JSON list of C-alpha atoms in Angstrom, two decimals:
[
{"chain": "A", "resi": 129, "resn": "MET", "atom": "CA", "xyz": [1.61, 189.42, 116.96]},
{"chain": "A", "resi": 130, "resn": "SER", "atom": "CA", "xyz": [2.50, 192.75, 115.34]},
{"chain": "A", "resi": 131, "resn": "THR", "atom": "CA", "xyz": [5.37, 192.97, 112.88]},
{"chain": "A", "resi": 132, "resn": "VAL", "atom": "CA", "xyz": [7.60, 195.90, 112.03]},
{"chain": "A", "resi": 133, "resn": "SER", "atom": "CA", "xyz": [8.32, 196.67, 108.40]},
{"chain": "A", "resi": 134, "resn": "PRO", "atom": "CA", "xyz": [11.96, 197.04, 107.30]},
{"chain": "A", "resi": 135, "resn": "GLN", "atom": "CA", "xyz": [11.34, 200.74, 106.65]},
{"chain": "A", "resi": 136, "resn": "GLU", "atom": "CA", "xyz": [9.97, 201.27, 110.18]},
{"chain": "A", "resi": 137, "resn": "ALA", "atom": "CA", "xyz": [12.86, 199.28, 111.63]},
{"chain": "A", "resi": 138, "resn": "ARG", "atom": "CA", "xyz": [15.43, 201.44, 109.80]},
{"chain": "A", "resi": 139, "resn": "ARG", "atom": "CA", "xyz": [13.62, 204.59, 110.90]},
{"chain": "A", "resi": 140, "resn": "GLY", "atom": "CA", "xyz": [13.56, 203.40, 114.51]},
{"chain": "A", "resi": 141, "resn": "LEU", "atom": "CA", "xyz": [17.25, 202.53, 114.37]},
{"chain": "A", "resi": 142, "resn": "LEU", "atom": "CA", "xyz": [18.10, 205.95, 112.90]},
{"chain": "A", "resi": 143, "resn": "ILE", "atom": "CA", "xyz": [16.07, 207.78, 115.55]},
{"chain": "A", "resi": 144, "resn": "THR", "atom": "CA", "xyz": [17.63, 205.73, 118.35]},
{"chain": "A", "resi": 145, "resn": "ALA", "atom": "CA", "xyz": [21.17, 206.25, 117.05]},
{"chain": "A", "resi": 146, "resn": "SER", "atom": "CA", "xyz": [20.56, 209.99, 116.57]},
{"chain": "A", "resi": 147, "resn": "THR", "atom": "CA", "xyz": [19.18, 210.28, 120.09]},
{"chain": "A", "resi": 148, "resn": "PHE", "atom": "CA", "xyz": [22.25, 208.66, 121.63]},
{"chain": "A", "resi": 149, "resn": "VAL", "atom": "CA", "xyz": [24.62, 210.76, 119.51]},
{"chain": "A", "resi": 150, "resn": "LEU", "atom": "CA", "xyz": [22.88, 213.97, 120.57]},
{"chain": "A", "resi": 151, "resn": "TRP", "atom": "CA", "xyz": [22.77, 212.82, 124.20]},
{"chain": "A", "resi": 152, "resn": "GLY", "atom": "CA", "xyz": [26.49, 212.10, 124.03]},
{"chain": "A", "resi": 153, "resn": "LEU", "atom": "CA", "xyz": [27.13, 215.65, 122.83]},
{"chain": "A", "resi": 154, "resn": "VAL", "atom": "CA", "xyz": [25.09, 217.28, 125.61]},
{"chain": "A", "resi": 155, "resn": "PRO", "atom": "CA", "xyz": [28.03, 217.28, 128.10]},
{"chain": "A", "resi": 156, "resn": "VAL", "atom": "CA", "xyz": [30.04, 219.28, 125.56]},
{"chain": "A", "resi": 157, "resn": "TYR", "atom": "CA", "xyz": [27.25, 221.87, 125.44]},
{"chain": "A", "resi": 158, "resn": "TRP", "atom": "CA", "xyz": [27.12, 222.32, 129.21]},
{"chain": "A", "resi": 159, "resn": "HIS", "atom": "CA", "xyz": [30.92, 222.32, 129.44]},
{"chain": "A", "resi": 160, "resn": "LEU", "atom": "CA", "xyz": [30.99, 225.33, 127.12]},
{"chain": "A", "resi": 161, "resn": "LEU", "atom": "CA", "xyz": [29.02, 227.14, 129.84]},
{"chain": "A", "resi": 162, "resn": "LYS", "atom": "CA", "xyz": [31.46, 226.25, 132.62]},
{"chain": "A", "resi": 163, "resn": "ALA", "atom": "CA", "xyz": [32.09, 229.96, 133.32]},
{"chain": "A", "resi": 164, "resn": "VAL", "atom": "CA", "xyz": [28.46, 230.24, 134.44]},
{"chain": "A", "resi": 165, "resn": "PRO", "atom": "CA", "xyz": [27.62, 228.96, 137.95]},
{"chain": "A", "resi": 166, "resn": "SER", "atom": "CA", "xyz": [25.74, 225.65, 137.80]},
{"chain": "A", "resi": 167, "resn": "LEU", "atom": "CA", "xyz": [22.79, 227.04, 139.76]},
{"chain": "A", "resi": 168, "resn": "GLN", "atom": "CA", "xyz": [22.38, 229.79, 137.19]},
{"chain": "A", "resi": 169, "resn": "ILE", "atom": "CA", "xyz": [22.56, 227.31, 134.33]},
{"chain": "A", "resi": 170, "resn": "ILE", "atom": "CA", "xyz": [19.80, 225.15, 135.80]},
{"chain": "A", "resi": 171, "resn": "ALA", "atom": "CA", "xyz": [17.70, 228.23, 136.61]},
{"chain": "A", "resi": 172, "resn": "HIS", "atom": "CA", "xyz": [17.93, 229.51, 133.05]},
{"chain": "A", "resi": 173, "resn": "ARG", "atom": "CA", "xyz": [17.33, 226.06, 131.61]},
{"chain": "A", "resi": 174, "resn": "ILE", "atom": "CA", "xyz": [14.06, 225.78, 133.54]},
{"chain": "A", "resi": 175, "resn": "VAL", "atom": "CA", "xyz": [12.94, 229.33, 132.75]},
{"chain": "A", "resi": 176, "resn": "TRP", "atom": "CA", "xyz": [13.53, 229.06, 129.00]},
{"chain": "A", "resi": 177, "resn": "SER", "atom": "CA", "xyz": [12.24, 225.51, 128.82]},
{"chain": "A", "resi": 178, "resn": "THR", "atom": "CA", "xyz": [9.01, 226.70, 130.44]},
{"chain": "A", "resi": 179, "resn": "VAL", "atom": "CA", "xyz": [8.68, 229.57, 127.98]},
{"chain": "A", "resi": 180, "resn": "LEU", "atom": "CA", "xyz": [9.24, 227.33, 124.96]},
{"chain": "A", "resi": 181, "resn": "VAL", "atom": "CA", "xyz": [7.09, 224.38, 126.09]},
{"chain": "A", "resi": 182, "resn": "VAL", "atom": "CA", "xyz": [4.16, 226.48, 127.29]},
{"chain": "A", "resi": 183, "resn": "ALA", "atom": "CA", "xyz": [4.29, 228.63, 124.13]},
{"chain": "A", "resi": 184, "resn": "TRP", "atom": "CA", "xyz": [4.17, 225.48, 122.01]},
{"chain": "A", "resi": 185, "resn": "LEU", "atom": "CA", "xyz": [1.23, 224.06, 123.99]},
{"chain": "A", "resi": 186, "resn": "LEU", "atom": "CA", "xyz": [-0.71, 227.33, 123.84]},
{"chain": "A", "resi": 187, "resn": "ALA", "atom": "CA", "xyz": [-0.11, 227.58, 120.10]},
{"chain": "A", "resi": 188, "resn": "THR", "atom": "CA", "xyz": [-1.19, 224.02, 119.38]},
{"chain": "A", "resi": 189, "resn": "SER", "atom": "CA", "xyz": [-3.99, 223.39, 121.89]},
{"chain": "A", "resi": 190, "resn": "GLY", "atom": "CA", "xyz": [-4.82, 226.61, 123.70]},
{"chain": "A", "resi": 191, "resn": "LEU", "atom": "CA", "xyz": [-5.54, 225.90, 127.37]},
{"chain": "A", "resi": 192, "resn": "ARG", "atom": "CA", "xyz": [-6.93, 222.40, 126.79]},
{"chain": "A", "resi": 193, "resn": "TRP", "atom": "CA", "xyz": [-3.66, 220.84, 127.93]},
{"chain": "A", "resi": 194, "resn": "TRP", "atom": "CA", "xyz": [-3.90, 222.62, 131.29]},
{"chain": "A", "resi": 195, "resn": "ARG", "atom": "CA", "xyz": [-7.62, 221.97, 131.81]},
{"chain": "A", "resi": 196, "resn": "SER", "atom": "CA", "xyz": [-7.25, 218.25, 131.07]},
{"chain": "A", "resi": 197, "resn": "ILE", "atom": "CA", "xyz": [-4.60, 217.85, 133.77]},
{"chain": "A", "resi": 198, "resn": "ALA", "atom": "CA", "xyz": [-6.09, 220.34, 136.26]},
{"chain": "A", "resi": 199, "resn": "ALA", "atom": "CA", "xyz": [-9.22, 218.15, 136.29]},
{"chain": "A", "resi": 200, "resn": "GLN", "atom": "CA", "xyz": [-7.09, 215.32, 137.74]},
{"chain": "A", "resi": 201, "resn": "PRO", "atom": "CA", "xyz": [-5.90, 216.24, 141.27]},
{"chain": "A", "resi": 202, "resn": "ARG", "atom": "CA", "xyz": [-3.85, 213.04, 141.48]},
{"chain": "A", "resi": 203, "resn": "ALA", "atom": "CA", "xyz": [-2.05, 213.93, 138.27]},
{"chain": "A", "resi": 204, "resn": "LEU", "atom": "CA", "xyz": [-1.22, 217.39, 139.62]},
{"chain": "A", "resi": 205, "resn": "TRP", "atom": "CA", "xyz": [0.35, 215.87, 142.73]},
{"chain": "A", "resi": 206, "resn": "MET", "atom": "CA", "xyz": [2.26, 213.28, 140.72]},
{"chain": "A", "resi": 207, "resn": "LEU", "atom": "CA", "xyz": [3.61, 215.93, 138.36]},
{"chain": "A", "resi": 208, "resn": "ALA", "atom": "CA", "xyz": [4.62, 218.08, 141.32]},
{"chain": "A", "resi": 209, "resn": "GLY", "atom": "CA", "xyz": [6.71, 215.16, 142.57]},
{"chain": "A", "resi": 210, "resn": "SER", "atom": "CA", "xyz": [8.16, 214.43, 139.15]},
{"chain": "A", "resi": 211, "resn": "SER", "atom": "CA", "xyz": [9.08, 218.10, 138.70]},
{"chain": "A", "resi": 212, "resn": "VAL", "atom": "CA", "xyz": [11.16, 217.99, 141.89]},
{"chain": "A", "resi": 213, "resn": "ALA", "atom": "CA", "xyz": [12.84, 214.76, 140.76]},
{"chain": "A", "resi": 214, "resn": "ILE", "atom": "CA", "xyz": [13.75, 216.08, 137.31]},
{"chain": "A", "resi": 215, "resn": "ALA", "atom": "CA", "xyz": [14.95, 219.43, 138.67]},
{"chain": "A", "resi": 216, "resn": "PHE", "atom": "CA", "xyz": [17.29, 217.60, 141.06]},
{"chain": "A", "resi": 217, "resn": "ASN", "atom": "CA", "xyz": [18.44, 215.36, 138.22]},
{"chain": "A", "resi": 218, "resn": "TRP", "atom": "CA", "xyz": [19.12, 218.27, 135.85]},
{"chain": "A", "resi": 219, "resn": "GLY", "atom": "CA", "xyz": [20.94, 220.24, 138.54]},
{"chain": "A", "resi": 220, "resn": "LEU", "atom": "CA", "xyz": [23.15, 217.35, 139.63]},
{"chain": "A", "resi": 221, "resn": "TYR", "atom": "CA", "xyz": [23.93, 216.44, 136.02]},
{"chain": "A", "resi": 222, "resn": "ILE", "atom": "CA", "xyz": [24.94, 219.97, 135.00]},
{"chain": "A", "resi": 223, "resn": "TRP", "atom": "CA", "xyz": [27.01, 220.43, 138.16]},
{"chain": "A", "resi": 224, "resn": "SER", "atom": "CA", "xyz": [28.78, 217.09, 137.67]},
{"chain": "A", "resi": 225, "resn": "ILE", "atom": "CA", "xyz": [29.68, 217.94, 134.05]},
{"chain": "A", "resi": 226, "resn": "ASN", "atom": "CA", "xyz": [31.11, 221.35, 134.94]},
{"chain": "A", "resi": 227, "resn": "ALA", "atom": "CA", "xyz": [32.87, 219.97, 138.03]},
{"chain": "A", "resi": 228, "resn": "GLY", "atom": "CA", "xyz": [34.75, 217.40, 135.95]},
{"chain": "A", "resi": 229, "resn": "HIS", "atom": "CA", "xyz": [32.72, 214.29, 136.83]},
{"chain": "A", "resi": 230, "resn": "VAL", "atom": "CA", "xyz": [31.66, 213.38, 133.28]},
{"chain": "A", "resi": 231, "resn": "ILE", "atom": "CA", "xyz": [32.43, 209.66, 133.62]},
{"chain": "A", "resi": 232, "resn": "GLU", "atom": "CA", "xyz": [30.49, 209.32, 136.89]},
{"chain": "A", "resi": 233, "resn": "ALA", "atom": "CA", "xyz": [27.57, 211.23, 135.37]},
{"chain": "A", "resi": 234, "resn": "SER", "atom": "CA", "xyz": [27.61, 208.84, 132.41]},
{"chain": "A", "resi": 235, "resn": "LEU", "atom": "CA", "xyz": [27.65, 205.90, 134.82]},
{"chain": "A", "resi": 236, "resn": "GLY", "atom": "CA", "xyz": [24.50, 207.30, 136.41]},
{"chain": "A", "resi": 237, "resn": "TYR", "atom": "CA", "xyz": [22.58, 206.97, 133.16]},
{"chain": "A", "resi": 238, "resn": "PHE", "atom": "CA", "xyz": [24.04, 203.50, 132.68]},
{"chain": "A", "resi": 239, "resn": "ILE", "atom": "CA", "xyz": [22.71, 202.48, 136.10]},
{"chain": "A", "resi": 240, "resn": "ASN", "atom": "CA", "xyz": [19.32, 204.11, 135.50]},
{"chain": "A", "resi": 241, "resn": "PRO", "atom": "CA", "xyz": [17.87, 201.41, 133.20]},
{"chain": "A", "resi": 242, "resn": "LEU", "atom": "CA", "xyz": [18.69, 198.80, 135.84]},
{"chain": "A", "resi": 243, "resn": "LEU", "atom": "CA", "xyz": [16.87, 200.82, 138.47]},
{"chain": "A", "resi": 244, "resn": "SER", "atom": "CA", "xyz": [13.95, 201.36, 136.09]},
{"chain": "A", "resi": 245, "resn": "VAL", "atom": "CA", "xyz": [13.71, 197.61, 135.56]},
{"chain": "A", "resi": 246, "resn": "LEU", "atom": "CA", "xyz": [13.80, 197.04, 139.32]},
{"chain": "A", "resi": 247, "resn": "LEU", "atom": "CA", "xyz": [11.05, 199.61, 139.91]},
{"chain": "A", "resi": 248, "resn": "GLY", "atom": "CA", "xyz": [9.01, 198.08, 137.11]},
{"chain": "A", "resi": 249, "resn": "VAL", "atom": "CA", "xyz": [9.23, 194.62, 138.68]},
{"chain": "A", "resi": 250, "resn": "LEU", "atom": "CA", "xyz": [8.69, 195.69, 142.31]},
{"chain": "A", "resi": 251, "resn": "VAL", "atom": "CA", "xyz": [6.22, 198.56, 141.93]},
{"chain": "A", "resi": 252, "resn": "LEU", "atom": "CA", "xyz": [4.46, 197.99, 138.61]},
{"chain": "A", "resi": 253, "resn": "LYS", "atom": "CA", "xyz": [4.54, 194.18, 138.92]},
{"chain": "A", "resi": 254, "resn": "GLU", "atom": "CA", "xyz": [6.01, 193.75, 135.45]},
{"chain": "A", "resi": 255, "resn": "ARG", "atom": "CA", "xyz": [7.52, 190.39, 134.50]},
{"chain": "A", "resi": 256, "resn": "LEU", "atom": "CA", "xyz": [10.80, 189.74, 132.74]},
{"chain": "A", "resi": 257, "resn": "ARG", "atom": "CA", "xyz": [11.65, 186.84, 130.49]},
{"chain": "A", "resi": 258, "resn": "ARG", "atom": "CA", "xyz": [14.67, 184.71, 131.32]},
{"chain": "A", "resi": 259, "resn": "THR", "atom": "CA", "xyz": [16.79, 186.32, 128.59]},
{"chain": "A", "resi": 260, "resn": "GLN", "atom": "CA", "xyz": [15.88, 189.76, 129.95]},
{"chain": "A", "resi": 261, "resn": "TRP", "atom": "CA", "xyz": [17.02, 188.74, 133.43]},
{"chain": "A", "resi": 262, "resn": "VAL", "atom": "CA", "xyz": [20.32, 187.56, 131.93]},
{"chain": "A", "resi": 263, "resn": "ALA", "atom": "CA", "xyz": [20.77, 190.96, 130.28]},
{"chain": "A", "resi": 264, "resn": "VAL", "atom": "CA", "xyz": [19.98, 192.75, 133.55]},
{"chain": "A", "resi": 265, "resn": "VAL", "atom": "CA", "xyz": [22.47, 190.61, 135.49]},
{"chain": "A", "resi": 266, "resn": "CYS", "atom": "CA", "xyz": [25.21, 191.25, 132.90]},
{"chain": "A", "resi": 267, "resn": "ALA", "atom": "CA", "xyz": [24.59, 195.01, 133.02]},
{"chain": "A", "resi": 268, "resn": "ALA", "atom": "CA", "xyz": [24.55, 194.95, 136.84]},
{"chain": "A", "resi": 269, "resn": "ALA", "atom": "CA", "xyz": [27.87, 193.08, 136.83]},
{"chain": "A", "resi": 270, "resn": "GLY", "atom": "CA", "xyz": [29.32, 195.80, 134.59]},
{"chain": "A", "resi": 271, "resn": "VAL", "atom": "CA", "xyz": [28.13, 198.51, 136.97]},
{"chain": "A", "resi": 272, "resn": "LEU", "atom": "CA", "xyz": [29.59, 196.62, 139.94]},
{"chain": "A", "resi": 273, "resn": "TRP", "atom": "CA", "xyz": [32.94, 196.28, 138.17]},
{"chain": "A", "resi": 274, "resn": "LEU", "atom": "CA", "xyz": [33.07, 199.99, 137.35]},
{"chain": "A", "resi": 275, "resn": "THR", "atom": "CA", "xyz": [32.20, 200.82, 140.96]},
{"chain": "A", "resi": 276, "resn": "ILE", "atom": "CA", "xyz": [34.95, 198.58, 142.34]},
{"chain": "A", "resi": 277, "resn": "ASP", "atom": "CA", "xyz": [37.42, 200.00, 139.82]},
{"chain": "A", "resi": 278, "resn": "ALA", "atom": "CA", "xyz": [36.55, 203.54, 140.95]},
{"chain": "A", "resi": 279, "resn": "GLY", "atom": "CA", "xyz": [37.46, 202.63, 144.52]},
{"chain": "A", "resi": 280, "resn": "ALA", "atom": "CA", "xyz": [34.55, 204.55, 146.08]},
{"chain": "A", "resi": 281, "resn": "PRO", "atom": "CA", "xyz": [30.76, 204.53, 145.98]},
{"chain": "A", "resi": 282, "resn": "PRO", "atom": "CA", "xyz": [29.58, 206.44, 142.89]},
{"chain": "A", "resi": 283, "resn": "TRP", "atom": "CA", "xyz": [27.37, 208.88, 144.77]},
{"chain": "A", "resi": 284, "resn": "ILE", "atom": "CA", "xyz": [26.85, 211.20, 141.80]},
{"chain": "A", "resi": 285, "resn": "ALA", "atom": "CA", "xyz": [25.92, 208.28, 139.55]},
{"chain": "A", "resi": 286, "resn": "LEU", "atom": "CA", "xyz": [23.53, 206.89, 142.16]},
{"chain": "A", "resi": 287, "resn": "GLY", "atom": "CA", "xyz": [21.94, 210.31, 142.68]},
{"chain": "A", "resi": 288, "resn": "LEU", "atom": "CA", "xyz": [21.34, 210.67, 138.94]},
{"chain": "A", "resi": 289, "resn": "ALA", "atom": "CA", "xyz": [20.04, 207.12, 138.56]},
{"chain": "A", "resi": 290, "resn": "VAL", "atom": "CA", "xyz": [17.68, 207.28, 141.54]},
{"chain": "A", "resi": 291, "resn": "SER", "atom": "CA", "xyz": [16.26, 210.71, 140.71]},
{"chain": "A", "resi": 292, "resn": "PHE", "atom": "CA", "xyz": [15.67, 209.80, 137.06]},
{"chain": "A", "resi": 293, "resn": "GLY", "atom": "CA", "xyz": [14.27, 206.42, 138.05]},
{"chain": "A", "resi": 294, "resn": "ILE", "atom": "CA", "xyz": [11.75, 208.09, 140.38]},
{"chain": "A", "resi": 295, "resn": "TYR", "atom": "CA", "xyz": [10.91, 210.58, 137.65]},
{"chain": "A", "resi": 296, "resn": "GLY", "atom": "CA", "xyz": [10.29, 207.80, 135.14]},
{"chain": "A", "resi": 297, "resn": "LEU", "atom": "CA", "xyz": [8.13, 205.87, 137.61]},
{"chain": "A", "resi": 298, "resn": "LEU", "atom": "CA", "xyz": [5.96, 208.88, 138.44]},
{"chain": "A", "resi": 299, "resn": "ARG", "atom": "CA", "xyz": [5.49, 209.72, 134.75]},
{"chain": "A", "resi": 300, "resn": "LYS", "atom": "CA", "xyz": [4.65, 206.07, 134.06]},
{"chain": "A", "resi": 301, "resn": "VAL", "atom": "CA", "xyz": [1.80, 205.93, 136.56]},
{"chain": "A", "resi": 302, "resn": "VAL", "atom": "CA", "xyz": [0.20, 209.27, 135.64]},
{"chain": "A", "resi": 303, "resn": "ALA", "atom": "CA", "xyz": [-1.92, 209.11, 132.49]},
{"chain": "A", "resi": 304, "resn": "VAL", "atom": "CA", "xyz": [-1.31, 212.47, 130.82]},
{"chain": "A", "resi": 305, "resn": "ASP", "atom": "CA", "xyz": [0.01, 213.61, 127.47]},
{"chain": "A", "resi": 306, "resn": "PRO", "atom": "CA", "xyz": [3.85, 213.64, 127.68]},
{"chain": "A", "resi": 307, "resn": "VAL", "atom": "CA", "xyz": [4.27, 217.20, 126.41]},
{"chain": "A", "resi": 308, "resn": "ALA", "atom": "CA", "xyz": [1.38, 218.51, 128.51]},
{"chain": "A", "resi": 309, "resn": "GLY", "atom": "CA", "xyz": [2.92, 216.81, 131.54]},
{"chain": "A", "resi": 310, "resn": "LEU", "atom": "CA", "xyz": [6.24, 218.49, 130.80]},
{"chain": "A", "resi": 311, "resn": "GLY", "atom": "CA", "xyz": [4.38, 221.79, 130.55]},
{"chain": "A", "resi": 312, "resn": "VAL", "atom": "CA", "xyz": [2.84, 221.37, 134.00]},
{"chain": "A", "resi": 313, "resn": "GLU", "atom": "CA", "xyz": [6.20, 220.35, 135.49]},
{"chain": "A", "resi": 314, "resn": "SER", "atom": "CA", "xyz": [7.79, 223.42, 133.93]},
{"chain": "A", "resi": 315, "resn": "VAL", "atom": "CA", "xyz": [5.08, 225.68, 135.35]},
{"chain": "A", "resi": 316, "resn": "TYR", "atom": "CA", "xyz": [5.68, 224.24, 138.83]},
{"chain": "A", "resi": 317, "resn": "LEU", "atom": "CA", "xyz": [9.40, 225.00, 138.57]},
{"chain": "A", "resi": 318, "resn": "PHE", "atom": "CA", "xyz": [9.14, 228.36, 136.81]},
{"chain": "A", "resi": 319, "resn": "VAL", "atom": "CA", "xyz": [8.75, 230.61, 139.87]},
{"chain": "A", "resi": 320, "resn": "PRO", "atom": "CA", "xyz": [11.56, 229.01, 141.95]},
{"chain": "A", "resi": 321, "resn": "ALA", "atom": "CA", "xyz": [13.84, 229.07, 138.89]},
{"chain": "A", "resi": 322, "resn": "SER", "atom": "CA", "xyz": [13.01, 232.71, 138.14]},
{"chain": "A", "resi": 323, "resn": "LEU", "atom": "CA", "xyz": [13.73, 233.69, 141.74]},
{"chain": "A", "resi": 324, "resn": "LEU", "atom": "CA", "xyz": [17.03, 231.80, 141.62]},
{"chain": "A", "resi": 325, "resn": "ALA", "atom": "CA", "xyz": [18.01, 233.55, 138.39]},
{"chain": "A", "resi": 326, "resn": "ALA", "atom": "CA", "xyz": [17.05, 236.93, 139.87]},
{"chain": "A", "resi": 327, "resn": "TRP", "atom": "CA", "xyz": [19.05, 236.18, 143.03]},
{"chain": "A", "resi": 328, "resn": "GLY", "atom": "CA", "xyz": [22.07, 235.40, 140.86]},
{"chain": "A", "resi": 329, "resn": "GLU", "atom": "CA", "xyz": [21.77, 238.78, 139.16]},
{"chain": "A", "resi": 330, "resn": "GLN", "atom": "CA", "xyz": [22.11, 240.50, 142.55]},
{"chain": "A", "resi": 331, "resn": "GLY", "atom": "CA", "xyz": [25.83, 239.84, 142.78]},
{"chain": "A", "resi": 332, "resn": "HIS", "atom": "CA", "xyz": [25.67, 236.07, 143.22]},
{"chain": "A", "resi": 333, "resn": "GLY", "atom": "CA", "xyz": [27.24, 234.89, 139.98]},
{"chain": "A", "resi": 334, "resn": "GLY", "atom": "CA", "xyz": [24.60, 235.96, 137.49]},
{"chain": "A", "resi": 335, "resn": "ALA", "atom": "CA", "xyz": [25.39, 238.29, 134.59]},
{"chain": "A", "resi": 336, "resn": "PHE", "atom": "CA", "xyz": [22.71, 237.58, 131.98]},
{"chain": "A", "resi": 337, "resn": "LEU", "atom": "CA", "xyz": [22.67, 240.35, 129.36]},
{"chain": "A", "resi": 338, "resn": "SER", "atom": "CA", "xyz": [25.01, 242.37, 131.55]},
{"chain": "A", "resi": 339, "resn": "GLY", "atom": "CA", "xyz": [28.35, 240.61, 131.82]},
{"chain": "A", "resi": 340, "resn": "TRP", "atom": "CA", "xyz": [28.49, 237.35, 129.94]},
{"chain": "A", "resi": 341, "resn": "ASN", "atom": "CA", "xyz": [29.04, 237.58, 126.21]},
{"chain": "A", "resi": 342, "resn": "LEU", "atom": "CA", "xyz": [26.23, 237.33, 123.69]},
{"chain": "A", "resi": 343, "resn": "CYS", "atom": "CA", "xyz": [27.13, 233.75, 122.81]},
{"chain": "A", "resi": 344, "resn": "THR", "atom": "CA", "xyz": [26.83, 232.66, 126.45]},
{"chain": "A", "resi": 345, "resn": "ASP", "atom": "CA", "xyz": [23.47, 234.40, 126.80]},
{"chain": "A", "resi": 346, "resn": "ALA", "atom": "CA", "xyz": [22.21, 232.71, 123.62]},
{"chain": "A", "resi": 347, "resn": "MET", "atom": "CA", "xyz": [23.43, 229.30, 124.82]},
{"chain": "A", "resi": 348, "resn": "LEU", "atom": "CA", "xyz": [21.58, 229.76, 128.11]},
{"chain": "A", "resi": 349, "resn": "ILE", "atom": "CA", "xyz": [18.38, 230.51, 126.23]},
{"chain": "A", "resi": 350, "resn": "PHE", "atom": "CA", "xyz": [18.88, 227.58, 123.84]},
{"chain": "A", "resi": 351, "resn": "GLY", "atom": "CA", "xyz": [19.54, 225.42, 126.91]},
{"chain": "A", "resi": 352, "resn": "GLY", "atom": "CA", "xyz": [15.77, 225.38, 127.29]},
{"chain": "A", "resi": 353, "resn": "VAL", "atom": "CA", "xyz": [15.68, 223.21, 124.17]},
{"chain": "A", "resi": 354, "resn": "VAL", "atom": "CA", "xyz": [18.63, 221.02, 125.13]}
]
């Protein structure tokens, strides 16, 4: 049985805490872009994410990342499906933040681990210990209470949870490098996102480098990192 040193445990705790703090601040970032139509935000996020990720992969491994995945037709199909799932998830999340549904969006990512556990048990045939089942039931009870308290089905939360759950499942069953997989997903989405951004510039809410201020333009570009 492997053991974790105190130093590794502290490092893991720090990374986990930092991740959740940054994730909690993400809604603030997208809210600062509320003057930009949600479709344009998601289009720019995909475009700039593709540029950054592919540039990083080319700089660190040339075209090996692409060749390794292109040699696996099943992986290409799986990543095509996961790219659709994550694009839907990103779009719904950004729209929900800018439409004032922050709490329901947060509930979606609270539900997601439950769905991931369910998919793991049903699809991947994973087994849970008794204490893990107790934790799942307690979390499910919390979700049920929040749903009842809201007085209506949390459709946004369910959409986010299901899309991210499907994304996680597809990425789990395809054996590729995580960053290389993200690169392929980004390439799949790049053309549709570019066309959407170009459509926005033709009088449909887009004003990149021509109407929004410099700060907004910079935030859209940096959104590829966020």
